[in-house]
Short mmCIF file of C-alpha atoms in Angstrom, two decimals:
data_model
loop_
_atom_site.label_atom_id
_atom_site.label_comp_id
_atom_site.label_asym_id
_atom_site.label_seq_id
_atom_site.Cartn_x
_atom_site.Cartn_y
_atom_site.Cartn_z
CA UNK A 1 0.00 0.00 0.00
CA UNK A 2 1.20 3.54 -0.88
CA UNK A 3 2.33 5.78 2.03
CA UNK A 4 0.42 8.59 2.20
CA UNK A 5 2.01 12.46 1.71
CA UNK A 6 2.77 14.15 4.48
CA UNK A 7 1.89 17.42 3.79
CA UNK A 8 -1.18 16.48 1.61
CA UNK A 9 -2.99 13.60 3.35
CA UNK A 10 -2.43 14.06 6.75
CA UNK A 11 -4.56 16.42 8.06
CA UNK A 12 -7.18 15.79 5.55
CA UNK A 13 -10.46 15.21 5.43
CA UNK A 14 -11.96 11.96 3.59
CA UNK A 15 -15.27 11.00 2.14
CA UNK A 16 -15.71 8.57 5.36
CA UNK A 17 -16.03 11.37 7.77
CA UNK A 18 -19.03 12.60 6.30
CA UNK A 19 -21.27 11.70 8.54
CA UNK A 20 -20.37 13.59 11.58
CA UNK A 21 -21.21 16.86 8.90
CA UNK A 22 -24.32 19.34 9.16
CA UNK A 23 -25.52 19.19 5.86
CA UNK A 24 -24.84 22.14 3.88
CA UNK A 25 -21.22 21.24 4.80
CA UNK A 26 -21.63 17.35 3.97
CA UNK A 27 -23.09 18.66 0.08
CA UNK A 28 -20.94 21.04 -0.39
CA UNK A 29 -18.02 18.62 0.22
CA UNK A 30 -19.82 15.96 -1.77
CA UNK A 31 -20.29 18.98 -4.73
CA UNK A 32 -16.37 18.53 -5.01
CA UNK A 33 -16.52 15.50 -6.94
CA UNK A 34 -16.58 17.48 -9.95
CA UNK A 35 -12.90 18.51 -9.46
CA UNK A 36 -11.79 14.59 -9.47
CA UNK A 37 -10.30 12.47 -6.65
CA UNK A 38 -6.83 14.75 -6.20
CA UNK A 39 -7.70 17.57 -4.47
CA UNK A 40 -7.72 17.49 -0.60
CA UNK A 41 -9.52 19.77 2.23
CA UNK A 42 -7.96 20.18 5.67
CA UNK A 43 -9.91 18.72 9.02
CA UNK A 44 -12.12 15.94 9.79
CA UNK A 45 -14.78 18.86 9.43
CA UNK A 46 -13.93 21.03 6.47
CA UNK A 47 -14.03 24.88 7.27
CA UNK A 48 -15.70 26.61 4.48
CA UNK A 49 -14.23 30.12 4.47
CA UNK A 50 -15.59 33.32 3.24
CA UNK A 51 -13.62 36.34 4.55
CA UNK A 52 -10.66 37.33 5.26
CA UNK A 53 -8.14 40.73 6.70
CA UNK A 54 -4.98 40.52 8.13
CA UNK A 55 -4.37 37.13 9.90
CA UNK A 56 -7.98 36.72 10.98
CA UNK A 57 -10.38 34.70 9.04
CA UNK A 58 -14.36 34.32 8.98
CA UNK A 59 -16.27 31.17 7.85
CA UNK A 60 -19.49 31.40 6.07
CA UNK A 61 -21.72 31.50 9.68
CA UNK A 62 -19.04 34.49 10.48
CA UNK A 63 -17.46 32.75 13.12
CA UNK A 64 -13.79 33.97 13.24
CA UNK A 65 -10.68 32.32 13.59
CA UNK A 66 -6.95 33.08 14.25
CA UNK A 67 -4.84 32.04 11.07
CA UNK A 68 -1.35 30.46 12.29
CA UNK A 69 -0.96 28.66 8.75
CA UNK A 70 -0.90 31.00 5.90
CA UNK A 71 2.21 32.32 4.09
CA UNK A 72 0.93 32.75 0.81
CA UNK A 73 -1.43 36.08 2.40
CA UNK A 74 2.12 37.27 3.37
CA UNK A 75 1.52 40.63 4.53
CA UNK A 76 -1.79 39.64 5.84
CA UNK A 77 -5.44 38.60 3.91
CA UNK A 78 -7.09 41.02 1.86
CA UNK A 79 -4.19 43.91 2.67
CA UNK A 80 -5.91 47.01 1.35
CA UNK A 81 -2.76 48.52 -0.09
CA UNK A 82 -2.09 45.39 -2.37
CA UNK A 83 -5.87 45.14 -3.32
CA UNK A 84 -5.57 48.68 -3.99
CA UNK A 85 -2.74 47.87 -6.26
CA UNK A 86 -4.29 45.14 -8.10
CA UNK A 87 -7.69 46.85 -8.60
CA UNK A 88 -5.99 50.29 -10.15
CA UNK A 89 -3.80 47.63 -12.91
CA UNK A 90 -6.63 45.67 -13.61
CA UNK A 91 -8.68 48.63 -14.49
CA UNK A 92 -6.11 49.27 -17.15
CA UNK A 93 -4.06 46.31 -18.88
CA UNK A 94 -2.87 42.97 -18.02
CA UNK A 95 -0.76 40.91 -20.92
CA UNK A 96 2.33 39.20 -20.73
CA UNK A 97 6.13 39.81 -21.02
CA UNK A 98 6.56 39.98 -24.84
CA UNK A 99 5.25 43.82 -24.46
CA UNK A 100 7.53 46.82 -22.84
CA UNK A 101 6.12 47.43 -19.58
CA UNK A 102 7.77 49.24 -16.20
CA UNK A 103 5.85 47.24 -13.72
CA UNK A 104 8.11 44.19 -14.35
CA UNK A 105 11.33 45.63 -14.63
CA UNK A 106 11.18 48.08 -11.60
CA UNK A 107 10.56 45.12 -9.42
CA UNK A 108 12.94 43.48 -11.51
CA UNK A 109 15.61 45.82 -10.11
CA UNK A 110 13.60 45.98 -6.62
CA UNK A 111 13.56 42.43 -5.73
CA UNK A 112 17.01 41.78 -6.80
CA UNK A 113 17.99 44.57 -4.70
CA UNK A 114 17.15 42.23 -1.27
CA UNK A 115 19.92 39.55 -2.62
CA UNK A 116 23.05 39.15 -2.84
CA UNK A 117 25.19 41.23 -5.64
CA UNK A 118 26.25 38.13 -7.64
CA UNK A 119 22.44 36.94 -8.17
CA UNK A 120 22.11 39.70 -10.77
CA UNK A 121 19.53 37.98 -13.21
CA UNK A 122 15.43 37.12 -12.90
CA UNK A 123 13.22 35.46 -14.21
CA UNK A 124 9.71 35.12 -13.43
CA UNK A 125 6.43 32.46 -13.51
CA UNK A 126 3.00 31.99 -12.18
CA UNK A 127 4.13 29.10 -9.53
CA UNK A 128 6.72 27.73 -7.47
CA UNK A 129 6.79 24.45 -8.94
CA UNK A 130 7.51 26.42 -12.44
CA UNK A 131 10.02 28.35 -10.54
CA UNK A 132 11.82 25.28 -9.46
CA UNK A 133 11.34 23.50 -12.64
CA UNK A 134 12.94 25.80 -14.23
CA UNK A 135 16.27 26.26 -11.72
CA UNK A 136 16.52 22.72 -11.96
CA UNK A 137 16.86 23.13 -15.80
CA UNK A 138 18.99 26.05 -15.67
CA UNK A 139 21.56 24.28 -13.32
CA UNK A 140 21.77 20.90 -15.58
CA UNK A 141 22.84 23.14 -18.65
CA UNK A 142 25.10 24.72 -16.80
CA UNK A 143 26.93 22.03 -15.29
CA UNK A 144 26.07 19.25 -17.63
CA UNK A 145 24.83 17.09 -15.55
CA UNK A 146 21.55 15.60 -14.54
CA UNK A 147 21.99 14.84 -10.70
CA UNK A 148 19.50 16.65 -8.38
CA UNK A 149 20.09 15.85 -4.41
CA UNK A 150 16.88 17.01 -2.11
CA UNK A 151 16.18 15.96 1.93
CA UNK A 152 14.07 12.93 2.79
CA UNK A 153 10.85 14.70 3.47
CA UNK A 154 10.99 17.47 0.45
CA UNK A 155 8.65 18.87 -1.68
CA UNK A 156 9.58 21.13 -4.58
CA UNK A 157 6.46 21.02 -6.55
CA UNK A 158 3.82 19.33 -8.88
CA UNK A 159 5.09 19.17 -12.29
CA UNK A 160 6.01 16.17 -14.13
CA UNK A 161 9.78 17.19 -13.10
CA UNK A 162 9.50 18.79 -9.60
CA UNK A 163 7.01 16.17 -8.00
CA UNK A 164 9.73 13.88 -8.82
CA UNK A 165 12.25 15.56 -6.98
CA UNK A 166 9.44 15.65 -3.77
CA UNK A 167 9.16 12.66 -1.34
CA UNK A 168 6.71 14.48 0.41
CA UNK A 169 4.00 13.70 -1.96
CA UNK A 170 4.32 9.80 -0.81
CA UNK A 171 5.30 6.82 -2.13
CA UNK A 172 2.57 6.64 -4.38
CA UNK A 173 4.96 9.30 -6.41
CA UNK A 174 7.35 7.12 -7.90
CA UNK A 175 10.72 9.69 -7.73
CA UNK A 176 13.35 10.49 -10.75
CA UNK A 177 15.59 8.25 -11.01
CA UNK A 178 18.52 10.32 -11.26
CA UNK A 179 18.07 11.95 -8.06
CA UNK A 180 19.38 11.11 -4.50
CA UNK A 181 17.96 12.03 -0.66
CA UNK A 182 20.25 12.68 1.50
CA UNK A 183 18.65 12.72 5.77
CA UNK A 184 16.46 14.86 7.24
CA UNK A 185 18.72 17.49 9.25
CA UNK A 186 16.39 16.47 12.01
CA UNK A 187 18.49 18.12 15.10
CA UNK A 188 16.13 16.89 17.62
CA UNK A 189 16.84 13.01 16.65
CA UNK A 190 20.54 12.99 14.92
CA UNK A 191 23.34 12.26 16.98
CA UNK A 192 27.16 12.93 15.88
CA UNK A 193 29.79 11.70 18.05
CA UNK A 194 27.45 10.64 20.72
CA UNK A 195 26.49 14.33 21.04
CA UNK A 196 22.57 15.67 20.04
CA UNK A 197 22.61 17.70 16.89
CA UNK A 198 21.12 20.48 18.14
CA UNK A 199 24.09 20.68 20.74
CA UNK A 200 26.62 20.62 18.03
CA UNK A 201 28.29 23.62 16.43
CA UNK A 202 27.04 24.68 12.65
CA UNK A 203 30.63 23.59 11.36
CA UNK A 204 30.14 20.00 13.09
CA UNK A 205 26.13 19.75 11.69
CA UNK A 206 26.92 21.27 8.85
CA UNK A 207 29.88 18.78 7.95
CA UNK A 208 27.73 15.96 9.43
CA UNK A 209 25.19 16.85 6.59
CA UNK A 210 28.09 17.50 4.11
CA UNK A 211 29.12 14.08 4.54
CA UNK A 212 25.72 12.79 3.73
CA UNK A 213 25.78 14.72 0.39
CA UNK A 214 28.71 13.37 -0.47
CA UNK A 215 28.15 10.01 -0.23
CA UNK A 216 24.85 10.81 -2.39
CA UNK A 217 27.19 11.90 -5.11
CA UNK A 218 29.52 9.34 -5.11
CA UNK A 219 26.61 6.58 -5.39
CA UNK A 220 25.47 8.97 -8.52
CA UNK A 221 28.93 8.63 -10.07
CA UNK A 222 28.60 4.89 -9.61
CA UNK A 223 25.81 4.79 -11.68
CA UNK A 224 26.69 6.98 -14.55
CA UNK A 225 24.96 10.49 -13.24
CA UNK A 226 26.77 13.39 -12.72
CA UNK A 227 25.98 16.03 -9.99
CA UNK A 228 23.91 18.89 -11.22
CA UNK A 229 22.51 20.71 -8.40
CA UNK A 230 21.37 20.39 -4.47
CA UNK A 231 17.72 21.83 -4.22
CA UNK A 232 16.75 22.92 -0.49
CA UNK A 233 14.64 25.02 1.06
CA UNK A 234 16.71 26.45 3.74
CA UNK A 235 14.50 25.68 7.04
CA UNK A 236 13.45 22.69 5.42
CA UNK A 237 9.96 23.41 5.97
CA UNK A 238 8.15 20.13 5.03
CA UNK A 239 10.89 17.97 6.89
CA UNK A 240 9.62 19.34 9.38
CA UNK A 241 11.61 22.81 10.07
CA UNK A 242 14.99 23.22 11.04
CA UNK A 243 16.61 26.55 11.16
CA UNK A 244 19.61 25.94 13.54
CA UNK A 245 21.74 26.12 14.15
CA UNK A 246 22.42 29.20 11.66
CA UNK A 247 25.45 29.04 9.65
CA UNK A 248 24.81 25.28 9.10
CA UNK A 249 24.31 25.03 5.44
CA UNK A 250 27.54 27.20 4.46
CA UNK A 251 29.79 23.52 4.80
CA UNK A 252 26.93 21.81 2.76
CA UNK A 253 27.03 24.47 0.42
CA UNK A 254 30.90 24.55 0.00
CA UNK A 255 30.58 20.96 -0.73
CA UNK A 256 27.68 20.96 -3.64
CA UNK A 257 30.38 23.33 -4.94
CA UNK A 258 33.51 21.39 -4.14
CA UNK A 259 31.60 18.33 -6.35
CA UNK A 260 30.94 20.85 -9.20
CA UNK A 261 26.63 20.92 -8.53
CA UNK A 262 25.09 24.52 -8.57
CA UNK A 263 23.04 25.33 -4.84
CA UNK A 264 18.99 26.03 -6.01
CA UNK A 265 17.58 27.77 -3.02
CA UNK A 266 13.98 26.97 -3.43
CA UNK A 267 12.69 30.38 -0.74
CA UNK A 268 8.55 29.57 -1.04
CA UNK A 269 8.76 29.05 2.62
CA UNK A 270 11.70 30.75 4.43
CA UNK A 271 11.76 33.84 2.16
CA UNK A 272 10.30 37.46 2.29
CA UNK A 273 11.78 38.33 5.93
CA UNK A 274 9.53 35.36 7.29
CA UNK A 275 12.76 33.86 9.96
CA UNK A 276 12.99 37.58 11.15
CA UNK A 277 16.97 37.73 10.88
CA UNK A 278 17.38 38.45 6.80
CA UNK A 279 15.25 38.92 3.67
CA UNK A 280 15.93 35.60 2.66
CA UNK A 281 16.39 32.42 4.36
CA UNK A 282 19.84 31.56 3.05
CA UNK A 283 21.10 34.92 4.03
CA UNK A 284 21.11 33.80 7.83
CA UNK A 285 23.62 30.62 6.71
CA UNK A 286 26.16 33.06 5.42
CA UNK A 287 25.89 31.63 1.82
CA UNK A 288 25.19 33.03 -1.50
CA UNK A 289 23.05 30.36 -3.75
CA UNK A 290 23.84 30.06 -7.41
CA UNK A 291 20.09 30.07 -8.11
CA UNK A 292 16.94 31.31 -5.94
CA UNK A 293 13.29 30.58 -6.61
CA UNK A 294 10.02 31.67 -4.73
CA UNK A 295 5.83 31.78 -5.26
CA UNK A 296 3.60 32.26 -3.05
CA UNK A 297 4.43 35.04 -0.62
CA UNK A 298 5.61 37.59 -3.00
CA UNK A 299 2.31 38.66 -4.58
CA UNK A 300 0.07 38.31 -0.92
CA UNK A 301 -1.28 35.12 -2.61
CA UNK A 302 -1.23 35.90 -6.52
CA UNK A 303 -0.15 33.69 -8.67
CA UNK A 304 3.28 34.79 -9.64
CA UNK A 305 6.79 33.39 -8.95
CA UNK A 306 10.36 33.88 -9.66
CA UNK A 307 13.66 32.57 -10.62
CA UNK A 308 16.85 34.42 -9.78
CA UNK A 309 20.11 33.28 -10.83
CA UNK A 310 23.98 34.05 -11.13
CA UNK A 311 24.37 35.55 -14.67
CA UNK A 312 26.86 32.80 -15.78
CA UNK A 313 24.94 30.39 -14.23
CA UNK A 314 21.86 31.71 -16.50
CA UNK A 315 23.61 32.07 -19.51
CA UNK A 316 23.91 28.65 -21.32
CA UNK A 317 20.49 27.84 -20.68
CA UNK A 318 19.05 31.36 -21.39
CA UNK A 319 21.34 32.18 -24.74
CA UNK A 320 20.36 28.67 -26.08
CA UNK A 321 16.80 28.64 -25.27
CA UNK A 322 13.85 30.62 -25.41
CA UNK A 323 11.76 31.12 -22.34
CA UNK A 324 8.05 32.02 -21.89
CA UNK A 325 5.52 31.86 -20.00
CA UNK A 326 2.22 33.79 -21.05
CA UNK A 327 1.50 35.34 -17.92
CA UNK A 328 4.44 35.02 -15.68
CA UNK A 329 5.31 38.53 -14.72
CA UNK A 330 2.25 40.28 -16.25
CA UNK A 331 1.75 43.99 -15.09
CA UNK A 332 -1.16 42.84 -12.31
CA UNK A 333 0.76 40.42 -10.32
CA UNK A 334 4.16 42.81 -10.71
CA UNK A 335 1.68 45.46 -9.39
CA UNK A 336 0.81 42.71 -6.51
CA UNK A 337 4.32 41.87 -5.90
CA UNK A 338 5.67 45.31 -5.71
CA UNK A 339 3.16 46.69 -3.34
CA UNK A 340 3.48 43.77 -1.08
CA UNK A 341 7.32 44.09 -0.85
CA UNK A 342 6.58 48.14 -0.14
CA UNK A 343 4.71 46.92 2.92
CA UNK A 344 7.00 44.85 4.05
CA UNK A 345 9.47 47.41 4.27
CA UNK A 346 7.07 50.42 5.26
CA UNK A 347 5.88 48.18 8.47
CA UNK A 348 8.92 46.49 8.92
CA UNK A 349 7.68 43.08 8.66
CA UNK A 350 10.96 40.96 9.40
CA UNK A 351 11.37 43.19 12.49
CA UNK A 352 8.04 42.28 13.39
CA UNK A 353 8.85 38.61 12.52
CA UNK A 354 12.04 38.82 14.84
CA UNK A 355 9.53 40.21 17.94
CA UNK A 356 6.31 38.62 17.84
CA UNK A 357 8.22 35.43 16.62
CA UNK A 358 10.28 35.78 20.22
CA UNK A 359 6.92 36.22 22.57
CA UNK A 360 5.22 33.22 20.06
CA UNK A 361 8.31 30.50 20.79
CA UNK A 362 8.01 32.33 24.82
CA UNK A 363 4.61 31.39 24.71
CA UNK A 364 5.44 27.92 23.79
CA UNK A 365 8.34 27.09 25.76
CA UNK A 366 5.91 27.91 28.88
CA UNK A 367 3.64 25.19 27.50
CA UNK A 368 6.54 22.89 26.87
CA UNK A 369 7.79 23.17 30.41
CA UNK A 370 3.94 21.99 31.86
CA UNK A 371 3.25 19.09 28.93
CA UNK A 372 5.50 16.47 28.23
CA UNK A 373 3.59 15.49 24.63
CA UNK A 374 5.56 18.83 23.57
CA UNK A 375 9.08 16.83 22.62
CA UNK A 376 10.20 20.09 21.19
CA UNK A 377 10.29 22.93 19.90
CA UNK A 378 12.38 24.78 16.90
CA UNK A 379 12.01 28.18 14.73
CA UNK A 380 12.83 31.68 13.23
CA UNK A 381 10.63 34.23 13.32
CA UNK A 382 7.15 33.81 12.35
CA UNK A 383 7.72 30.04 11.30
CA UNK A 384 8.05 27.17 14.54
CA UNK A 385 7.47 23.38 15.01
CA UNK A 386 5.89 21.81 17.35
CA UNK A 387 6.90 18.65 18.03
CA UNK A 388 4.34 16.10 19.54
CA UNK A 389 6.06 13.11 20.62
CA UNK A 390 5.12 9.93 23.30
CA UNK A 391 5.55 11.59 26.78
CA UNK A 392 8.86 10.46 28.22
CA UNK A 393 10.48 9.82 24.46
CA UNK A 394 11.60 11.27 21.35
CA UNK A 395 8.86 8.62 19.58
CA UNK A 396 6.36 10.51 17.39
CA UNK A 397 2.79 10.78 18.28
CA UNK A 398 0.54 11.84 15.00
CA UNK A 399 -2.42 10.97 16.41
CA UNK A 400 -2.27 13.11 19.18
CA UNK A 401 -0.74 15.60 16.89
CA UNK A 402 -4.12 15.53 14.79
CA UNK A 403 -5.96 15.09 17.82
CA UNK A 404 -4.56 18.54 19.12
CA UNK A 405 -5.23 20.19 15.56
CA UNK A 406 -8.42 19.10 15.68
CA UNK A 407 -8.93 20.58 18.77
CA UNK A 408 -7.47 24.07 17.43
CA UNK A 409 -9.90 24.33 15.12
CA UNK A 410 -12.74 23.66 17.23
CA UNK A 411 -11.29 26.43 19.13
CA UNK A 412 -10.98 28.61 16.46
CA UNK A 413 -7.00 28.62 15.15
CA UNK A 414 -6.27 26.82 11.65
CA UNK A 415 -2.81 25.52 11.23
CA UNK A 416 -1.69 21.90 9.98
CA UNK A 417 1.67 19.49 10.60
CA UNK A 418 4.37 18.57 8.79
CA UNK A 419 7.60 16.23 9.10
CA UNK A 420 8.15 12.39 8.16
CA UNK A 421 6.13 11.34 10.76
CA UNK A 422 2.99 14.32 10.40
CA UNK A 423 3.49 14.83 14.27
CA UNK A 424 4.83 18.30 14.03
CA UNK A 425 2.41 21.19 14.79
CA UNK A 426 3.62 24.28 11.69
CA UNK A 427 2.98 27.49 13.12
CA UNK A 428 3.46 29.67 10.00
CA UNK A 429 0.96 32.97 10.37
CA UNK A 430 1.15 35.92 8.38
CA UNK A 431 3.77 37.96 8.96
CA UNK A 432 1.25 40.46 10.85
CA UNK A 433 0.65 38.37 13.36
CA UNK A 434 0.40 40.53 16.38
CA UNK A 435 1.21 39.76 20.31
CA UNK A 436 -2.27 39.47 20.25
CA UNK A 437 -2.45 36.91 18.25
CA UNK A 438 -0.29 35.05 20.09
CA UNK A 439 -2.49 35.62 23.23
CA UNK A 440 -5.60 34.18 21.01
CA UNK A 441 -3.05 31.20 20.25
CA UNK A 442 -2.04 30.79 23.97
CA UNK A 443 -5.70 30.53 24.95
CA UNK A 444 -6.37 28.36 22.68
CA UNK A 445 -3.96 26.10 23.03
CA UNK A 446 -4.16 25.37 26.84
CA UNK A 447 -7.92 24.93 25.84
CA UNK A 448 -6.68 22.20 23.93
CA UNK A 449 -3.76 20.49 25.44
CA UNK A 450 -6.55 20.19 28.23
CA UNK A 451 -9.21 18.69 25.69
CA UNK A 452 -6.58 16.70 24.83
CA UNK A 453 -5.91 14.93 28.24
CA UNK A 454 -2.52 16.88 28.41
#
């Protein structure tokens, strides 16, 4: 039997748990057979939302509830100065990139601005999984090779070539075969030397992890591949988040160069000042990535995406091949995009990150210290895990992890799990998530731990 994904299937609801529905839920949910099998809704009972503004949410009998999941409404649901944005474009031409038009290039220049000087070249798409389709493209024209190396509990998209390179989506995904995992960099459960990763120094993870790519490499050589290109997201999100300790990735990173591969930092999730210490997730391991993609956040939600790369890097690809696609970087969503990244720098949304990201993980550890179901407990800003584990051990407990969501949401918080095992609680808000907020959460949550039997 096919293991299920991680991210997709478990906290989902299925056609089995109808019955505990009131019935305009149960028909609408039963009205979704017209868009086939695939598609999945979170919670054993499906909210069905309406409304939205900053990280607060309404449902369609206007209950409201606290939103601790959402990235893709970065700078909060329905922000008026991005709908403003949108609505003034609209009203006077959207088409695509074969047309002159400022709204692409200024952001152009704008968003390259936030990375590093040598990533000097962008590209842009509707989604992330086009964004990382076409990294991994431009790396294995650069280097020749075909190679791609992710982590054990990835995902990098749904295309034909990215869903390949994602274990996340389950085994019923069968996965390229010219493409190696290397481990989780699960610091909670990884020992080196006898000594708990999370104890160890970034050089000591970071070489621990370095080793591990290696030895994916070498077993590529053996059978004929050569190295292309490591493709991470650099808190490793769907693993099941792991941001420290910081500097960890720059030995991993040395290495994919050291073996000739190009570094694809796939920024969906860690990007757009979300950790609270830099713009961009990689920027807090002290490394410079040969090629950066992101989606979601960058537009509040729209679909629009990017691709930035290292001229030289670009150029083989690029000078060789022409690239479109009809509405990646059209003037609405650049409109979208720019006026999002203008808030995040008018309200200072990574400092904001940094602060109510501190009192958030506060918040926790005060929980942590009274329930031992909370095994622990890892972040950066405005993005933590949760970790529900078997009191007493580091053995995962999903069913009192979806037990405990559950819970949330009857208590009105939405958020979901993550990691190999779907035990991990991913507290991932908007990035105006307010002290607030966090009190809402707090409430909540010792509301639940106690529903819970914690």
């Amino acid at each position: 039997m096919a293991v299920r994904s991680t991210i997709m299937d478990t906290n989902s609801f299925r056609p089995e748990m109808e019955s505990a529905l009131d019935p305009q839920t149960r028909q609408l949910t039963r009205e979704r057979a017209v868009l086939g099998p695939a598609y999945r809704l979170f919670y054993r009972k499906p909210v069905h939302l309406v409304r939205g503004r900053g990280s607060h949410l309404w449902d369609a009998d206007g209950v409201e509830y606290l939103d601790v999941y959402n990235n893709v409404a970065s700078v909060g649901h329905c922000n008026p100065r991005v709908v403003e944005a949108i609505t003034r474009q609209a009203s006077m031409l959207n088409t695509h990139t074969r047309y002159l038009h400022e709204n692409v290039l200024h952001y152009a220049e704008d968003i390259l601005s936030t990375m590093p000087d040598e990533v000097n070249r962008i590209m842009f798409q509707c989604t992330g999984s086009e964004a990382n389709d076409l990294a991994i493209r431009v790396a294995q024209s650069y280097t020749g090779g075909q190679g791609v190396i992710v982590t054990h509990e990835a995902y990098h998209g749904n295309s034909a070539l990215t869903s390949k390179l994602s274990p996340a989506l389950g085994t019923a995904q069968s996965l390229g075969l010219k493409m190696r995992m290397i481990p989780t960099p699960d610091t909670y459960r990884v020992e080196i030397a006898g000594q708990v990763a999370n104890e160890c120094s970034p050089e000591v993870f970071g070489g621990w992890m370095a080793d591990q790519l290696a030895q994916a490499v070498a077993d590529m050589k053996r059978h004929g591949i050569k190295f292309a290109a490591f493709l991470a997201d650099s808190i490793f999100s769907s693993d099941g988040v792991y941001p420290a300790p910081v500097g960890y990735l720059k030995p991993v990173i040395d290495k994919v160069h050291e073996l000739g591969g190009v570094f694809i930092a796939d920024e969906v999730q860690p990007g757009f000042t979300r950790t609270g210490d830099a713009f961009w997730g990689f920027q807090r391991h002290g490394v410079v990535p040969d090629l950066v993609t992101s989606g979601k956040p960058m537009a509040n939600g729209l679909p629009t995406s990017l691709m930035a790369a290292r001229a030289e890097v670009l150029e083989p690809f690029a000078s060789s091949i022409p690239y479109f696609n009809t509405f990646g970087g059209n003037p609405v969503c650049m409109a979208a995009a720019q006026a999002t990244l203008d808030v995040m720098r008018d309200e200072d949304t990574m400092g904001n990150a940094k602060k109510v990201g501190g009192v958030f993980m506060k918040a926790l550890k005060e929980f942590q210290a009274e329930h031992a179901c909370i095994g622990d407990l890892r972040g950066a800003g405005l993005y933590i895990a949760c970790e529900i584990v078997k009191p007493g051990t580091k053995d995962p407990d999903q069913r009192k992890a979806l037990d405990i969501l559950e819970s949330l949401r009857g208590n009105r918080v939405l958020t979901s799990v993550c990691g190999r095992y779907g035990n991990i609680l991913k507290l991932r808000p908007p990035l105006v998530f307010s002290e607030d907020d966090v009190d809402w959460f707090s409430t909540a949550f010792g509301k639940t731990l106690k529903e819970c039997g914690e």
